[in-house]
PDB file of C-alpha atoms and ligand atoms in Angstrom:
ATOM      1  CA  MET A1289    -106.806-148.805  53.801  1.00  0.00           C
ATOM      2  CA  ALA A1290    -107.184-144.446  54.130  1.00  0.00           C
ATOM      3  CA  VAL A1291    -110.010-142.355  52.179  1.00  0.00           C
ATOM      4  CA  ILE A1292    -107.826-140.002  51.634  1.00  0.00           C
ATOM      5  CA  ALA A1293    -110.897-136.470  50.844  1.00  0.00           C
ATOM      6  CA  GLY A1294    -110.663-133.612  49.150  1.00  0.00           C
ATOM      7  CA  ASN A1295    -113.445-130.546  49.725  1.00  0.00           C
ATOM      8  CA  TRP A1296    -112.249-127.628  47.073  1.00  0.00           C
ATOM      9  CA  LYS A1297    -114.813-125.755  48.340  1.00  0.00           C
ATOM     10  CA  MET A1298    -115.508-121.997  46.297  1.00  0.00           C
ATOM     11  CA  HIS A1299    -112.396-123.030  44.215  1.00  0.00           C
ATOM     12  CA  HIS A1300    -111.397-124.467  41.303  1.00  0.00           C
ATOM     13  CA  GLY A1301    -113.993-123.770  38.237  1.00  0.00           C
ATOM     14  CA  PRO A1302    -113.929-125.752  35.494  1.00  0.00           C
ATOM     15  CA  ALA A1303    -110.481-124.051  33.850  1.00  0.00           C
ATOM     16  CA  ASP A1304    -108.279-124.425  36.767  1.00  0.00           C
ATOM     17  CA  ALA A1305    -110.114-127.728  38.100  1.00  0.00           C
ATOM     18  CA  ALA A1306    -108.658-129.454  34.498  1.00  0.00           C
ATOM     19  CA  ALA A1307    -105.197-127.953  35.080  1.00  0.00           C
ATOM     20  CA  PHE A1308    -106.013-130.201  39.106  1.00  0.00           C
ATOM     21  CA  LEU A1309    -106.115-132.640  37.080  1.00  0.00           C
ATOM     22  CA  THR A1310    -103.880-132.487  34.596  1.00  0.00           C
ATOM     23  CA  GLU A1311    -101.364-131.470  37.448  1.00  0.00           C
ATOM     24  CA  PHE A1312    -102.575-134.431  39.473  1.00  0.00           C
ATOM     25  CA  ASP A1313    -100.294-138.089  40.046  1.00  0.00           C
ATOM     26  CA  ALA A1314    -101.300-140.160  42.511  1.00  0.00           C
ATOM     27  CA  THR A1315     -98.680-142.600  41.885  1.00  0.00           C
ATOM     28  CA  SER A1316     -96.944-141.612  45.208  1.00  0.00           C
ATOM     29  CA  VAL A1317    -100.298-143.207  46.596  1.00  0.00           C
ATOM     30  CA  SER A1318    -101.108-146.728  47.741  1.00  0.00           C
ATOM     31  CA  ALA A1319    -103.539-147.934  45.864  1.00  0.00           C
ATOM     32  CA  ALA A1320    -105.047-149.391  48.886  1.00  0.00           C
ATOM     33  CA  HIS A1321    -106.012-145.573  49.349  1.00  0.00           C
ATOM     34  CA  GLU A1322    -109.752-144.103  47.844  1.00  0.00           C
ATOM     35  CA  LEU A1323    -109.108-141.166  46.746  1.00  0.00           C
ATOM     36  CA  ILE A1324    -112.582-138.045  46.250  1.00  0.00           C
ATOM     37  CA  VAL A1325    -112.144-134.746  45.320  1.00  0.00           C
ATOM     38  CA  PHE A1326    -116.170-132.047  45.873  1.00  0.00           C
ATOM     39  CA  PRO A1327    -115.797-129.797  43.361  1.00  0.00           C
ATOM     40  CA  PRO A1328    -118.164-127.194  43.038  1.00  0.00           C
ATOM     41  CA  SER A1329    -121.335-127.669  41.091  1.00  0.00           C
ATOM     42  CA  ILE A1330    -120.215-125.994  38.366  1.00  0.00           C
ATOM     43  CA  SER A1331    -116.829-127.938  37.800  1.00  0.00           C
ATOM     44  CA  LEU A1332    -118.517-131.572  38.981  1.00  0.00           C
ATOM     45  CA  TYR A1333    -119.210-132.493  35.473  1.00  0.00           C
ATOM     46  CA  ALA A1334    -115.796-131.451  33.758  1.00  0.00           C
ATOM     47  CA  VAL A1335    -114.146-133.328  36.215  1.00  0.00           C
ATOM     48  CA  ALA A1336    -116.132-136.614  35.930  1.00  0.00           C
ATOM     49  CA  SER A1337    -116.041-136.199  32.071  1.00  0.00           C
ATOM     50  CA  SER A1338    -112.634-135.048  32.193  1.00  0.00           C
ATOM     51  CA  PRO A1339    -110.485-137.419  29.795  1.00  0.00           C
ATOM     52  CA  HIS A1340    -107.405-136.866  32.152  1.00  0.00           C
ATOM     53  CA  ARG A1341    -109.331-137.245  35.373  1.00  0.00           C
ATOM     54  CA  ASP A1342    -106.953-139.834  37.418  1.00  0.00           C
ATOM     55  CA  PRO A1343    -110.162-143.002  37.864  1.00  0.00           C
ATOM     56  CA  ARG A1344    -109.118-143.447  41.161  1.00  0.00           C
ATOM     57  CA  LEU A1345    -109.859-140.382  42.010  1.00  0.00           C
ATOM     58  CA  GLN A1346    -113.342-140.039  42.876  1.00  0.00           C
ATOM     59  CA  VAL A1347    -115.908-137.677  42.975  1.00  0.00           C
ATOM     60  CA  GLY A1348    -118.514-136.434  45.042  1.00  0.00           C
ATOM     61  CA  VAL A1349    -120.484-132.685  44.994  1.00  0.00           C
ATOM     62  CA  GLN A1350    -120.854-130.721  48.101  1.00  0.00           C
ATOM     63  CA  ASN A1351    -124.134-129.955  48.454  1.00  0.00           C
ATOM     64  CA  VAL A1352    -127.234-130.693  47.406  1.00  0.00           C
ATOM     65  CA  HIS A1353    -130.539-129.859  47.524  1.00  0.00           C
ATOM     66  CA  TRP A1354    -133.157-131.821  49.266  1.00  0.00           C
ATOM     67  CA  GLU A1355    -135.474-132.450  46.769  1.00  0.00           C
ATOM     68  CA  ASP A1356    -134.823-133.250  43.013  1.00  0.00           C
ATOM     69  CA  ALA A1357    -136.184-131.231  40.973  1.00  0.00           C
ATOM     70  CA  GLY A1358    -138.597-127.837  41.118  1.00  0.00           C
ATOM     71  CA  ALA A1359    -138.673-124.408  41.287  1.00  0.00           C
ATOM     72  CA  PHE A1360    -135.844-123.514  43.826  1.00  0.00           C
ATOM     73  CA  THR A1361    -133.447-121.236  41.676  1.00  0.00           C
ATOM     74  CA  GLY A1362    -129.469-121.208  42.616  1.00  0.00           C
ATOM     75  CA  GLU A1363    -129.856-124.757  44.346  1.00  0.00           C
ATOM     76  CA  THR A1364    -128.572-128.233  43.094  1.00  0.00           C
ATOM     77  CA  SER A1365    -129.757-131.478  42.864  1.00  0.00           C
ATOM     78  CA  ALA A1366    -129.510-135.465  44.124  1.00  0.00           C
ATOM     79  CA  PRO A1367    -129.702-136.684  40.589  1.00  0.00           C
ATOM     80  CA  MET A1368    -128.854-133.852  38.824  1.00  0.00           C
ATOM     81  CA  ALA A1369    -124.873-134.278  40.011  1.00  0.00           C
ATOM     82  CA  ALA A1370    -125.731-137.842  39.964  1.00  0.00           C
ATOM     83  CA  GLY A1371    -125.772-137.579  35.929  1.00  0.00           C
ATOM     84  CA  ALA A1372    -123.761-135.143  36.191  1.00  0.00           C
ATOM     85  CA  GLY A1373    -120.942-138.281  37.092  1.00  0.00           C
ATOM     86  CA  ALA A1374    -121.047-137.436  41.323  1.00  0.00           C
ATOM     87  CA  THR A1375    -120.689-141.154  43.156  1.00  0.00           C
ATOM     88  CA  PHE A1376    -120.338-138.844  47.195  1.00  0.00           C
ATOM     89  CA  SER A1377    -122.323-136.307  48.356  1.00  0.00           C
ATOM     90  CA  LEU A1378    -121.104-134.146  50.974  1.00  0.00           C
ATOM     91  CA  ILE A1379    -123.482-133.327  53.315  1.00  0.00           C
ATOM     92  CA  GLY A1380    -123.462-130.733  56.712  1.00  0.00           C
ATOM     93  CA  HIS A1381    -120.357-129.066  56.212  1.00  0.00           C
ATOM     94  CA  SER A1382    -119.613-126.909  59.351  1.00  0.00           C
ATOM     95  CA  GLU A1383    -119.810-124.135  56.424  1.00  0.00           C
ATOM     96  CA  ARG A1384    -122.937-125.043  55.436  1.00  0.00           C
ATOM     97  CA  ARG A1385    -125.134-125.200  59.082  1.00  0.00           C
ATOM     98  CA  HIS A1386    -122.776-122.432  60.134  1.00  0.00           C
ATOM     99  CA  VAL A1387    -122.052-119.761  56.984  1.00  0.00           C
ATOM    100  CA  PHE A1388    -126.021-120.894  56.065  1.00  0.00           C
ATOM    101  CA  GLY A1389    -128.166-121.769  58.382  1.00  0.00           C
ATOM    102  CA  GLU A1390    -128.788-125.575  57.545  1.00  0.00           C
ATOM    103  CA  SER A1391    -130.429-127.824  60.515  1.00  0.00           C
ATOM    104  CA  ASP A1392    -129.995-131.786  61.338  1.00  0.00           C
ATOM    105  CA  GLU A1393    -134.102-131.580  59.776  1.00  0.00           C
ATOM    106  CA  ASP A1394    -131.813-129.817  56.595  1.00  0.00           C
ATOM    107  CA  THR A1395    -129.190-133.049  56.595  1.00  0.00           C
ATOM    108  CA  ARG A1396    -132.001-135.050  57.408  1.00  0.00           C
ATOM    109  CA  ARG A1397    -133.589-134.715  54.516  1.00  0.00           C
ATOM    110  CA  LYS A1398    -130.412-134.070  52.401  1.00  0.00           C
ATOM    111  CA  VAL A1399    -129.678-137.167  52.902  1.00  0.00           C
ATOM    112  CA  GLU A1400    -131.999-139.199  51.986  1.00  0.00           C
ATOM    113  CA  ALA A1401    -132.031-137.571  48.740  1.00  0.00           C
ATOM    114  CA  SER A1402    -128.078-138.079  48.300  1.00  0.00           C
ATOM    115  CA  LEU A1403    -129.615-142.368  48.734  1.00  0.00           C
ATOM    116  CA  ARG A1404    -132.564-141.755  46.341  1.00  0.00           C
ATOM    117  CA  ALA A1405    -129.980-141.022  44.073  1.00  0.00           C
ATOM    118  CA  GLY A1406    -127.549-143.893  44.734  1.00  0.00           C
ATOM    119  CA  LEU A1407    -125.219-141.337  46.165  1.00  0.00           C
ATOM    120  CA  VAL A1408    -122.652-141.946  48.901  1.00  0.00           C
ATOM    121  CA  PRO A1409    -123.343-139.432  51.647  1.00  0.00           C
ATOM    122  CA  VAL A1410    -120.364-137.768  52.910  1.00  0.00           C
ATOM    123  CA  LEU A1411    -122.178-136.834  56.681  1.00  0.00           C
ATOM    124  CA  CYS A1412    -119.605-133.795  58.783  1.00  0.00           C
ATOM    125  CA  VAL A1413    -120.323-133.653  62.031  1.00  0.00           C
ATOM    126  CA  GLY A1414    -118.833-131.347  64.873  1.00  0.00           C
ATOM    127  CA  GLU A1415    -118.386-128.961  67.618  1.00  0.00           C
ATOM    128  CA  THR A1416    -117.856-125.227  67.766  1.00  0.00           C
ATOM    129  CA  LEU A1417    -114.127-124.132  69.687  1.00  0.00           C
ATOM    130  CA  GLU A1418    -117.687-122.515  72.594  1.00  0.00           C
ATOM    131  CA  GLU A1419    -119.728-126.720  72.542  1.00  0.00           C
ATOM    132  CA  ARG A1420    -115.805-128.365  72.843  1.00  0.00           C
ATOM    133  CA  GLN A1421    -115.568-125.539  75.702  1.00  0.00           C
ATOM    134  CA  SER A1422    -118.377-125.898  77.568  1.00  0.00           C
ATOM    135  CA  GLY A1423    -118.432-129.844  77.194  1.00  0.00           C
ATOM    136  CA  ALA A1424    -120.806-130.400  74.621  1.00  0.00           C
ATOM    137  CA  VAL A1425    -118.654-132.470  72.209  1.00  0.00           C
ATOM    138  CA  GLU A1426    -120.050-135.736  72.351  1.00  0.00           C
ATOM    139  CA  ARG A1427    -123.985-134.107  72.686  1.00  0.00           C
ATOM    140  CA  VAL A1428    -123.597-131.801  70.269  1.00  0.00           C
ATOM    141  CA  ILE A1429    -121.630-134.748  67.511  1.00  0.00           C
ATOM    142  CA  LEU A1430    -124.518-137.297  68.647  1.00  0.00           C
ATOM    143  CA  ARG A1431    -126.962-134.901  67.990  1.00  0.00           C
ATOM    144  CA  GLN A1432    -125.880-134.457  64.723  1.00  0.00           C
ATOM    145  CA  LEU A1433    -125.470-137.940  63.961  1.00  0.00           C
ATOM    146  CA  ASP A1434    -128.551-138.992  65.537  1.00  0.00           C
ATOM    147  CA  ALA A1435    -130.796-136.869  63.108  1.00  0.00           C
ATOM    148  CA  VAL A1436    -129.727-138.942  60.219  1.00  0.00           C
ATOM    149  CA  LEU A1437    -129.035-142.315  61.664  1.00  0.00           C
ATOM    150  CA  GLY A1438    -132.192-142.897  60.944  1.00  0.00           C
ATOM    151  CA  ALA A1439    -131.827-142.554  56.545  1.00  0.00           C
ATOM    152  CA  LEU A1440    -128.779-144.248  57.109  1.00  0.00           C
ATOM    153  CA  ARG A1441    -128.928-147.258  58.949  1.00  0.00           C
ATOM    154  CA  ASP A1442    -130.880-148.740  55.478  1.00  0.00           C
ATOM    155  CA  ALA A1443    -127.829-147.349  53.566  1.00  0.00           C
ATOM    156  CA  ASP A1444    -125.611-149.587  51.375  1.00  0.00           C
ATOM    157  CA  ARG A1445    -122.613-146.740  51.932  1.00  0.00           C
ATOM    158  CA  PHE A1446    -122.246-144.340  54.059  1.00  0.00           C
ATOM    159  CA  LEU A1447    -119.646-142.140  55.123  1.00  0.00           C
ATOM    160  CA  VAL A1448    -118.932-139.467  58.809  1.00  0.00           C
ATOM    161  CA  ALA A1449    -116.232-136.720  59.262  1.00  0.00           C
ATOM    162  CA  TYR A1450    -115.333-135.508  62.407  1.00  0.00           C
ATOM    163  CA  GLU A1451    -114.230-131.697  62.174  1.00  0.00           C
ATOM    164  CA  PRO A1452    -113.907-129.456  64.549  1.00  0.00           C
ATOM    165  CA  VAL A1453    -115.415-125.811  63.420  1.00  0.00           C
ATOM    166  CA  TRP A1454    -112.168-124.785  65.364  1.00  0.00           C
ATOM    167  CA  ALA A1455    -109.690-126.464  63.435  1.00  0.00           C
ATOM    168  CA  ILE A1456    -111.479-125.775  59.578  1.00  0.00           C
ATOM    169  CA  GLY A1457    -109.446-123.424  57.755  1.00  0.00           C
ATOM    170  CA  THR A1458    -107.921-122.487  60.880  1.00  0.00           C
ATOM    171  CA  GLY A1459    -104.364-123.655  60.648  1.00  0.00           C
ATOM    172  CA  GLU A1460    -105.475-125.053  63.940  1.00  0.00           C
ATOM    173  CA  THR A1461    -106.034-129.193  64.852  1.00  0.00           C
ATOM    174  CA  ALA A1462    -107.132-131.665  67.360  1.00  0.00           C
ATOM    175  CA  THR A1463    -104.354-133.371  69.292  1.00  0.00           C
ATOM    176  CA  PRO A1464    -104.434-136.786  67.924  1.00  0.00           C
ATOM    177  CA  ALA A1465    -106.141-137.792  71.175  1.00  0.00           C
ATOM    178  CA  ASP A1466    -108.740-135.304  71.125  1.00  0.00           C
ATOM    179  CA  ALA A1467    -109.051-137.369  67.601  1.00  0.00           C
ATOM    180  CA  SER A1468    -109.387-140.708  68.910  1.00  0.00           C
ATOM    181  CA  SER A1469    -112.416-139.458  71.425  1.00  0.00           C
ATOM    182  CA  ALA A1470    -114.822-137.811  69.714  1.00  0.00           C
ATOM    183  CA  HIS A1471    -114.260-140.595  66.861  1.00  0.00           C
ATOM    184  CA  GLY A1472    -115.041-143.327  68.973  1.00  0.00           C
ATOM    185  CA  THR A1473    -117.808-141.990  70.555  1.00  0.00           C
ATOM    186  CA  LEU A1474    -119.629-142.016  66.797  1.00  0.00           C
ATOM    187  CA  ARG A1475    -118.673-145.377  66.363  1.00  0.00           C
ATOM    188  CA  ALA A1476    -119.619-146.977  69.592  1.00  0.00           C
ATOM    189  CA  ARG A1477    -123.196-144.951  68.404  1.00  0.00           C
ATOM    190  CA  LEU A1478    -122.906-146.479  64.815  1.00  0.00           C
ATOM    191  CA  GLU A1479    -122.035-149.777  66.475  1.00  0.00           C
ATOM    192  CA  GLU A1480    -125.427-149.117  68.876  1.00  0.00           C
ATOM    193  CA  VAL A1481    -127.553-149.157  65.387  1.00  0.00           C
ATOM    194  CA  LEU A1482    -125.281-151.031  62.734  1.00  0.00           C
ATOM    195  CA  GLY A1483    -123.946-153.865  65.200  1.00  0.00           C
ATOM    196  CA  VAL A1484    -119.946-154.446  65.941  1.00  0.00           C
ATOM    197  CA  ALA A1485    -119.926-155.337  62.103  1.00  0.00           C
ATOM    198  CA  GLY A1486    -122.255-152.408  60.538  1.00  0.00           C
ATOM    199  CA  ALA A1487    -119.949-149.910  62.596  1.00  0.00           C
ATOM    200  CA  ALA A1488    -116.692-151.334  61.589  1.00  0.00           C
ATOM    201  CA  THR A1489    -117.797-150.737  57.489  1.00  0.00           C
ATOM    202  CA  VAL A1490    -118.175-146.959  58.334  1.00  0.00           C
ATOM    203  CA  PRO A1491    -114.796-145.125  57.445  1.00  0.00           C
ATOM    204  CA  ILE A1492    -115.126-141.944  59.882  1.00  0.00           C
ATOM    205  CA  LEU A1493    -112.458-138.905  58.658  1.00  0.00           C
ATOM    206  CA  TYR A1494    -111.135-136.510  60.471  1.00  0.00           C
ATOM    207  CA  GLY A1495    -111.223-133.314  59.403  1.00  0.00           C
ATOM    208  CA  GLY A1496    -109.562-129.861  60.200  1.00  0.00           C
ATOM    209  CA  SER A1497    -106.266-128.090  58.757  1.00  0.00           C
ATOM    210  CA  VAL A1498    -105.701-131.352  57.276  1.00  0.00           C
ATOM    211  CA  LYS A1499    -101.949-131.185  55.853  1.00  0.00           C
ATOM    212  CA  PRO A1500     -99.429-133.541  54.245  1.00  0.00           C
ATOM    213  CA  GLY A1501     -97.039-132.657  57.906  1.00  0.00           C
ATOM    214  CA  ASN A1502     -99.804-133.606  60.387  1.00  0.00           C
ATOM    215  CA  ALA A1503    -102.118-136.323  58.059  1.00  0.00           C
ATOM    216  CA  LEU A1504     -99.725-139.169  59.548  1.00  0.00           C
ATOM    217  CA  GLU A1505     -99.723-138.500  63.323  1.00  0.00           C
ATOM    218  CA  LEU A1506    -104.140-137.586  62.589  1.00  0.00           C
ATOM    219  CA  MET A1507    -104.794-140.995  60.796  1.00  0.00           C
ATOM    220  CA  SER A1508    -102.393-143.461  63.806  1.00  0.00           C
ATOM    221  CA  SER A1509    -105.636-142.308  66.134  1.00  0.00           C
ATOM    222  CA  VAL A1510    -107.539-144.738  67.033  1.00  0.00           C
ATOM    223  CA  ASP A1511    -110.966-145.272  64.868  1.00  0.00           C
ATOM    224  CA  VAL A1512    -109.567-142.471  62.213  1.00  0.00           C
ATOM    225  CA  ASP A1513    -110.009-144.066  58.693  1.00  0.00           C
ATOM    226  CA  GLY A1514    -109.087-141.059  56.381  1.00  0.00           C
ATOM    227  CA  VAL A1515    -109.182-137.441  56.795  1.00  0.00           C
ATOM    228  CA  LEU A1516    -110.713-134.689  54.824  1.00  0.00           C
ATOM    229  CA  VAL A1517    -108.871-132.249  53.274  1.00  0.00           C
ATOM    230  CA  GLY A1518    -109.643-128.377  52.530  1.00  0.00           C
ATOM    231  CA  GLY A1519    -107.324-125.735  52.107  1.00  0.00           C
ATOM    232  CA  ALA A1520    -105.232-128.412  51.171  1.00  0.00           C
ATOM    233  CA  SER A1521    -106.914-129.988  48.998  1.00  0.00           C
ATOM    234  CA  LEU A1522    -106.215-127.001  46.410  1.00  0.00           C
ATOM    235  CA  GLU A1523    -103.059-128.047  45.211  1.00  0.00           C
ATOM    236  CA  PRO A1524    -102.149-131.043  43.330  1.00  0.00           C
ATOM    237  CA  THR A1525     -99.193-132.157  44.675  1.00  0.00           C
ATOM    238  CA  SER A1526    -100.262-131.049  47.929  1.00  0.00           C
ATOM    239  CA  PHE A1527    -103.422-133.447  48.175  1.00  0.00           C
ATOM    240  CA  ALA A1528    -100.904-136.532  46.076  1.00  0.00           C
ATOM    241  CA  GLU A1529     -98.540-135.988  49.109  1.00  0.00           C
ATOM    242  CA  ILE A1530    -101.364-136.267  51.989  1.00  0.00           C
ATOM    243  CA  GLY A1531    -102.176-139.877  50.457  1.00  0.00           C
ATOM    244  CA  ALA A1532     -98.375-140.071  49.796  1.00  0.00           C
ATOM    245  CA  ALA A1533     -98.455-139.820  53.698  1.00  0.00           C
ATOM    246  CA  VAL A1534    -100.574-141.912  55.467  1.00  0.00           C
ATOM    247  CA  GLY A1535     -99.078-145.145  54.249  1.00  0.00           C
TER     248      GLY A1535
HETATM  249  C1  PEP B 486    -113.053-128.917  55.444  1.00  0.00           C
HETATM  250  O1  PEP B 486    -113.306-127.481  54.568  1.00  0.00           O
HETATM  251  O2  PEP B 486    -113.615-129.291  55.305  1.00  0.00           O
HETATM  252  C2  PEP B 486    -111.675-128.605  55.792  1.00  0.00           C
HETATM  253  C3  PEP B 486    -111.212-129.291  57.013  1.00  0.00           C
HETATM  254  O3  PEP B 486    -110.849-126.849  56.503  1.00  0.00           O
HETATM  255  P1  PEP B 486    -109.408-126.861  55.717  1.00  0.00           P
HETATM  256  O4  PEP B 486    -108.405-128.551  55.621  1.00  0.00           O
HETATM  257  O5  PEP B 486    -109.796-126.174  54.710  1.00  0.00           O
HETATM  258  O6  PEP B 486    -109.381-126.898  57.106  1.00  0.00           O
END
């Protein structure tokens, strides 16, 4: 069983999202796999409530505010996302961290808000190129994970996505060995906190320029339980091809 998740980022408003759903055909994707899309908030309700949505395609929100409601113009709260039909929340995506300056403390509060609203958090972690070149991969991804583990340890379910920042939207991918190494580091920390059996239930996804042509190789890496796909998830055919490619 693998998780195939698509992050649409700031693409696919309600009309384009509806067109995606009409075209998306998951018959080539094994029924054992879990499929999730993260539309922009403006399209969340349209996707979740569409009669054309394949029921296998679950829906998540790309970001939430840490408060449940209030004077926060332009923000979306976790209960609102849940009310619109989201069941997952993407937390700490590299664009949130590096474009919008989100801190580890912000991600912790957003994880807590997600859990309060009954959303399953997908925590994104990953190092920049500079951090990789200075040998800081483990330190960075463990810092990002540790910041939220206290909030996550009692969650019914959560996922982690290892997304090296230098591989997102660049066409560069981690080698299977690099992905296994980072995923192994994350798994070991999860085992320390949740025990071996508990950690084994947490899917760790790889993200960063995943395409139909490289999905299988990345998925075959040790400790890689699925993929988080940006650009290649925008097109219904390529998203389905990635799902089919992983076996
Ligand atoms: C992402 O947005 O999470 C991502 C991995 O993007 P891309 O697949 O385009 O690199």
